[in-house]
Amino acid sequence: MSTPYPFTALVGQDDLRLGLLLNAVSPAVGGVLVRGEKGTAKSTAVRALAALMPEVAVVAGCRFSCDPGAPDPACPDGPHEAGTGVSRAARTVELPVGASEDRLVGALDIERALSEGVKAFEPGLLADAHRGILYVDEVNLLHDHLVDLLLDAAAMGASYVEREGVSVRHAARFLLVGTMNPEEGELRPQLLDRFGLTVEVAASRETDLRVEVVRRRLAYDDDPAGFAARWADEEAALRERIVSARALLPRVVLGDGVLRQIAATCAAFEVDGMRADIVMARTATALAAWAGREEVVSDDVRQAALLALPHRRRRNPFDAPGLDEDRLDEALQDAADEQGDDDPDPDGPGGGVPPQGGGPESDGGGSDAGGSDDGGTDDGGAGAPGREDTGSGDAPAPGGGGEQQPVRAGEPFRTKVLSVPGLGEGAAGRRSRARTEHGRTTGSRRPEGALTKLHLAATVQAAAPHQRARGRSGRGLVVRRDDLRQATREGREGNLVLFVVDASGSMAARQRMSAVKGAVMSLLLDAYQRRDKVGLVTFRGKDAEVALPPTSSVDAAAARLESLPTGGRTPLAAGLLKAHDVLRVERLRDPSRRPLLVVVTDGRATGGVDPVALAGRAGRLHASEGTASVVVDCESGFVRLGLAAQLARDLGGSAVTLDELRADSIAGLVKDITAAGRAA
């Protein structure tokens, strides 16, 4: 077994270490979500925490890690008699992004359940993680239904497996830790809310700290065991502090005064629901125990707010999580004034920062001391959303015309549903029809590999004609593997929505471009809600460029859109051909994810000989490959050329005006793009 990197050897990342340690002291806090850029020790810190967790006593031979002092009466391996049991280290179980539902919650042997009436159950990762740590790297890339199952188990402390009336329940209490790179896409707000705490991590920009990170990492790589031995005393001290804080936790008093501060703070920041209040109370209590106190004080409430509230204030995918600390201090002070609280104003984390092993080399900072986080799409130098228009500084564009500064997007709105025709088999989502593991049952088939969703009626129908030949004598049905039928289900998939946006001079009227950006921003919001990947191609001047390669990060697309300048000629054909190149590569990378091409233009084209005809040929190239498409017609004014509608016909798709794109528009929008193409 490899030697883990010592937790106390991590450089800086105070919030990350504190969030993990508070959950180790009180798992009731509800886990921690670690958000940050690649290479910031997210994975390293989680794996290092496992070595600090106290050993657990388990019933010998129990696959579900029952506590011998209080065994679970519903344990599938039970019943167990209370006894001494055996001790082992707490487990850290990692959930892969590509894990199936059966791998997570466990699987029932349906054949034995039907033919023998026994509950033959193979435990999943939730059972393995009971009384330990469940670590989900890149949790934002996990399928939504798996995240739902995971968080439900974490909230209830139990996992339920249901298969056609056969059910198994077992305890599943664990410390849940998720890590994610926001550049690769966000979690839904309701899933964010289910994590107790969240911390943001970033690499330090201080040279001395970065040098120390590299020095320690190289020393660890050269001699892992020797490096760990040098930090053994600090590790032991921190382990003892966790044990002491756990023992102290039941005696910590949460007074009415601080409880009112918690409620007032949550109300002041207008967080939804009551989960934030409960998590803050548990976190403040854990902070007091960690500091060795038996009473929660205002400092604990402030630190708890900084960990528990930022992700709960996110209203839409374009909002950056965060908390205004000045406003937090005002809310705490107002609550204290109302109750005559004499606690001093908070001026620090209240002793919450864990020890670093002493010495000058343990000073703060935030960088990777050995993380294994994979990289994501780089958001690079995208401009910040909401950039103000200066109205000046126009410069000549390469292809003619003047370049204008970026224009702010108009207010987003709810859009009509655009979908890809036919029946796909892509990743679960909410846009187009697809064969999925979840959804309404539409038929049955013979299983390919392990049976996951039984079609009971079809199975009985297949087995019924053979009962006499199989010597059936009792009431039970004699079922064999060849009789089993897998249910086929239809749900929704996520698609690749590739935006091709005209940023030329013909679109540069400021009010008009603001409306266009608002429409694209609305479509991006819709793509976020429907769990799509998005990409952005823009064209202006002499050529087109991929402003954002296909990614799950709608935030990145919104930032690139906001910073998009306009001006110059209109190389429409170049934009369509660039989009064709992007889609060709994506078909090789992810052949099951079907694309939807959204072209935002007025249909005009300039540059070269007969640019409109050239754009038409590029459009027909997409049509020949069956790419679903829609053209958002941005043409305005009394005199209209109808070029966008002609482009839609060349693409084999449909055209929709900005007004028709709105969900509440009086004008109708044909949802099935193929039907629109046939009608044309």
XYZ file of N, CA, C and O in Angstrom, residues 572-634:
252
model
N -19.519 34.453 -42.996
C -20.485 33.463 -42.529
C -20.053 32.040 -42.875
O -20.150 31.125 -42.052
N -19.569 31.838 -44.110
C -19.146 30.500 -44.514
C -18.010 29.993 -43.627
O -17.977 28.805 -43.253
N -17.077 30.885 -43.273
C -15.970 30.479 -42.412
C -16.473 30.020 -41.046
O -15.961 29.050 -40.471
N -17.494 30.705 -40.521
C -18.067 30.296 -39.242
C -18.698 28.922 -39.306
O -18.522 28.090 -38.412
N -19.433 28.649 -40.399
C -20.078 27.342 -40.547
C -19.056 26.232 -40.745
O -19.218 25.119 -40.228
N -17.996 26.515 -41.500
C -16.963 25.504 -41.719
C -16.172 25.235 -40.436
O -15.783 24.093 -40.163
N -15.927 26.282 -39.650
C -15.251 26.080 -38.371
C -16.122 25.212 -37.450
O -15.615 24.316 -36.751
N -17.420 25.466 -37.463
C -18.335 24.648 -36.664
C -18.313 23.195 -37.136
O -18.379 22.263 -36.326
N -18.213 22.995 -38.446
C -18.142 21.637 -38.985
C -16.903 20.916 -38.458
O -16.960 19.731 -38.086
N -15.770 21.616 -38.389
C -14.547 21.015 -37.860
C -14.711 20.635 -36.393
O -14.278 19.563 -35.955
N -15.330 21.524 -35.615
C -15.542 21.248 -34.192
C -16.417 20.015 -34.010
O -16.111 19.119 -33.201
N -17.506 19.941 -34.763
C -18.421 18.806 -34.619
C -17.776 17.504 -35.076
O -18.040 16.435 -34.510
N -16.937 17.571 -36.106
C -16.262 16.358 -36.583
C -15.372 15.778 -35.482
O -15.376 14.563 -35.234
N -14.631 16.637 -34.803
C -13.768 16.168 -33.718
C -14.598 15.633 -32.558
O -14.277 14.598 -31.964
N -15.689 16.322 -32.220
C -16.517 15.894 -31.091
C -17.212 14.569 -31.368
O -17.448 13.789 -30.441
N -17.540 14.292 -32.623
C -18.146 12.989 -32.943
C -17.172 11.853 -32.672
O -17.578 10.747 -32.316
N -15.901 12.108 -32.861
C -14.901 11.084 -32.562
C -14.704 10.935 -31.057
O -14.520 9.825 -30.551
N -14.758 12.046 -30.341
C -14.546 12.001 -28.898
C -15.735 11.401 -28.161
O -15.570 10.646 -27.204
N -16.918 11.777 -28.554
C -18.134 11.358 -27.838
C -19.224 11.078 -28.858
O -20.133 11.884 -29.068
N -19.167 9.911 -29.528
C -20.107 9.641 -30.631
C -21.565 9.528 -30.201
O -22.463 9.691 -31.027
N -21.812 9.257 -28.919
C -23.201 9.098 -28.479
C -23.890 10.427 -28.189
O -25.119 10.472 -28.082
N -23.133 11.519 -28.065
C -23.738 12.818 -27.754
C -24.083 13.538 -29.055
O -23.209 13.959 -29.797
N -25.361 13.696 -29.318
C -25.801 14.292 -30.575
C -25.718 15.815 -30.519
O -26.021 16.425 -29.495
N -25.309 16.447 -31.634
C -25.146 17.900 -31.627
C -26.404 18.653 -32.055
O -27.238 18.132 -32.801
N -26.505 19.874 -31.579
C -27.512 20.825 -32.030
C -26.772 22.106 -32.384
O -26.133 22.723 -31.526
N -26.840 22.494 -33.653
C -26.143 23.679 -34.141
C -27.081 24.877 -34.068
O -28.171 24.852 -34.657
N -26.693 25.912 -33.349
C -27.490 27.126 -33.213
C -26.703 28.273 -33.838
O -25.677 28.705 -33.296
N -27.172 28.758 -34.990
C -26.492 29.824 -35.719
C -27.221 31.134 -35.436
O -28.424 31.255 -35.716
N -26.518 32.101 -34.869
C -27.106 33.391 -34.499
C -26.583 34.434 -35.480
O -25.433 34.866 -35.401
N -27.431 34.859 -36.416
C -26.988 35.736 -37.498
C -28.188 36.395 -38.161
O -29.331 35.956 -37.993
N -27.913 37.432 -38.952
C -28.958 38.002 -39.790
C -28.914 37.417 -41.199
O -29.683 37.807 -42.072
N -28.001 36.484 -41.435
C -27.901 35.800 -42.719
C -27.028 36.498 -43.742
O -26.752 35.931 -44.805
N -26.587 37.721 -43.452
C -25.747 38.429 -44.414
C -24.343 37.842 -44.420
O -23.868 37.337 -43.406
N -23.682 37.938 -45.561
C -22.318 37.437 -45.700
C -21.545 38.360 -46.626
O -22.076 38.845 -47.628
N -20.291 38.614 -46.291
C -19.430 39.458 -47.114
C -18.062 38.802 -47.217
O -17.726 37.897 -46.448
N -17.278 39.285 -48.175
C -15.927 38.773 -48.351
C -15.871 37.682 -49.404
O -16.652 36.724 -49.379
N -14.972 37.830 -50.383
C -14.824 36.818 -51.410
C -15.856 36.962 -52.513
O -16.640 37.915 -52.567
N -15.876 35.985 -53.400
C -16.799 35.962 -54.531
C -18.066 35.222 -54.133
O -18.017 34.068 -53.715
N -19.210 35.904 -54.248
C -20.519 35.337 -53.928
C -20.524 34.678 -52.545
O -20.722 33.467 -52.405
N -20.318 35.466 -51.483
C -20.218 34.891 -50.139
C -21.506 34.230 -49.657
O -21.459 33.289 -48.871
N -22.677 34.720 -50.137
C -23.939 34.117 -49.709
C -24.042 32.687 -50.244
O -24.447 31.757 -49.537
N -23.662 32.481 -51.507
C -23.691 31.131 -52.081
C -22.702 30.215 -51.365
O -22.982 29.026 -51.133
N -21.543 30.763 -51.022
C -20.549 29.971 -50.306
C -21.083 29.533 -48.944
O -20.877 28.390 -48.510
N -21.791 30.445 -48.250
C -22.407 30.093 -46.966
C -23.466 29.015 -47.148
O -23.612 28.116 -46.312
N -24.223 29.094 -48.259
C -25.225 28.074 -48.535
C -24.603 26.698 -48.707
O -25.134 25.697 -48.219
N -23.461 26.634 -49.405
C -22.787 25.346 -49.585
C -22.292 24.796 -48.247
O -22.365 23.590 -47.988
N -21.773 25.684 -47.402
C -21.335 25.253 -46.072
C -22.514 24.738 -45.246
O -22.392 23.748 -44.505
N -23.666 25.397 -45.388
C -24.855 24.925 -44.683
C -25.295 23.558 -45.160
O -25.673 22.689 -44.362
N -25.253 23.330 -46.469
C -25.666 22.030 -47.012
C -24.700 20.921 -46.595
O -25.085 19.751 -46.518
N -23.459 21.275 -46.303
C -22.509 20.285 -45.786
C -22.984 19.759 -44.432
O -22.934 18.546 -44.170
N -23.448 20.650 -43.567
C -24.012 20.221 -42.278
C -25.254 19.370 -42.498
O -25.439 18.341 -41.830
N -26.115 19.801 -43.425
C -27.358 19.061 -43.672
C -27.068 17.655 -44.167
O -27.775 16.698 -43.804
N -26.035 17.488 -45.005
C -25.717 16.163 -45.543
C -25.284 15.189 -44.461
O -25.388 13.965 -44.645
N -24.810 15.695 -43.328
C -24.385 14.830 -42.232
C -25.457 14.681 -41.165
O -25.218 14.076 -40.115
N -26.639 15.239 -41.427
C -27.756 15.073 -40.510
C -27.667 15.877 -39.234
O -28.313 15.536 -38.238
N -26.893 16.948 -39.224
C -26.768 17.780 -38.025
C -28.037 18.593 -37.811
O -28.455 19.352 -38.687
N -28.663 18.426 -36.669
C -29.842 19.228 -36.333
C -29.421 20.677 -36.128
O -28.385 20.948 -35.514
N -30.199 21.600 -36.656
C -29.786 23.003 -36.585
C -30.985 23.925 -36.487
O -32.101 23.578 -36.882
N -30.730 25.106 -35.958
C -31.727 26.164 -35.920
C -30.983 27.484 -36.114
O -29.877 27.667 -35.608
N -31.587 28.381 -36.872
C -31.010 29.694 -37.118
C -31.824 30.725 -36.345
O -33.048 30.821 -36.528
N -31.156 31.461 -35.463
C -31.804 32.562 -34.749
C -31.633 33.804 -35.618
O -30.539 34.352 -35.745
N -32.726 34.229 -36.243
C -32.714 35.330 -37.204
C -32.671 36.661 -36.462
O -33.629 37.043 -35.788
N -31.561 37.367 -36.596
C -31.368 38.641 -35.897
C -31.647 39.847 -36.788
O -31.358 40.983 -36.389
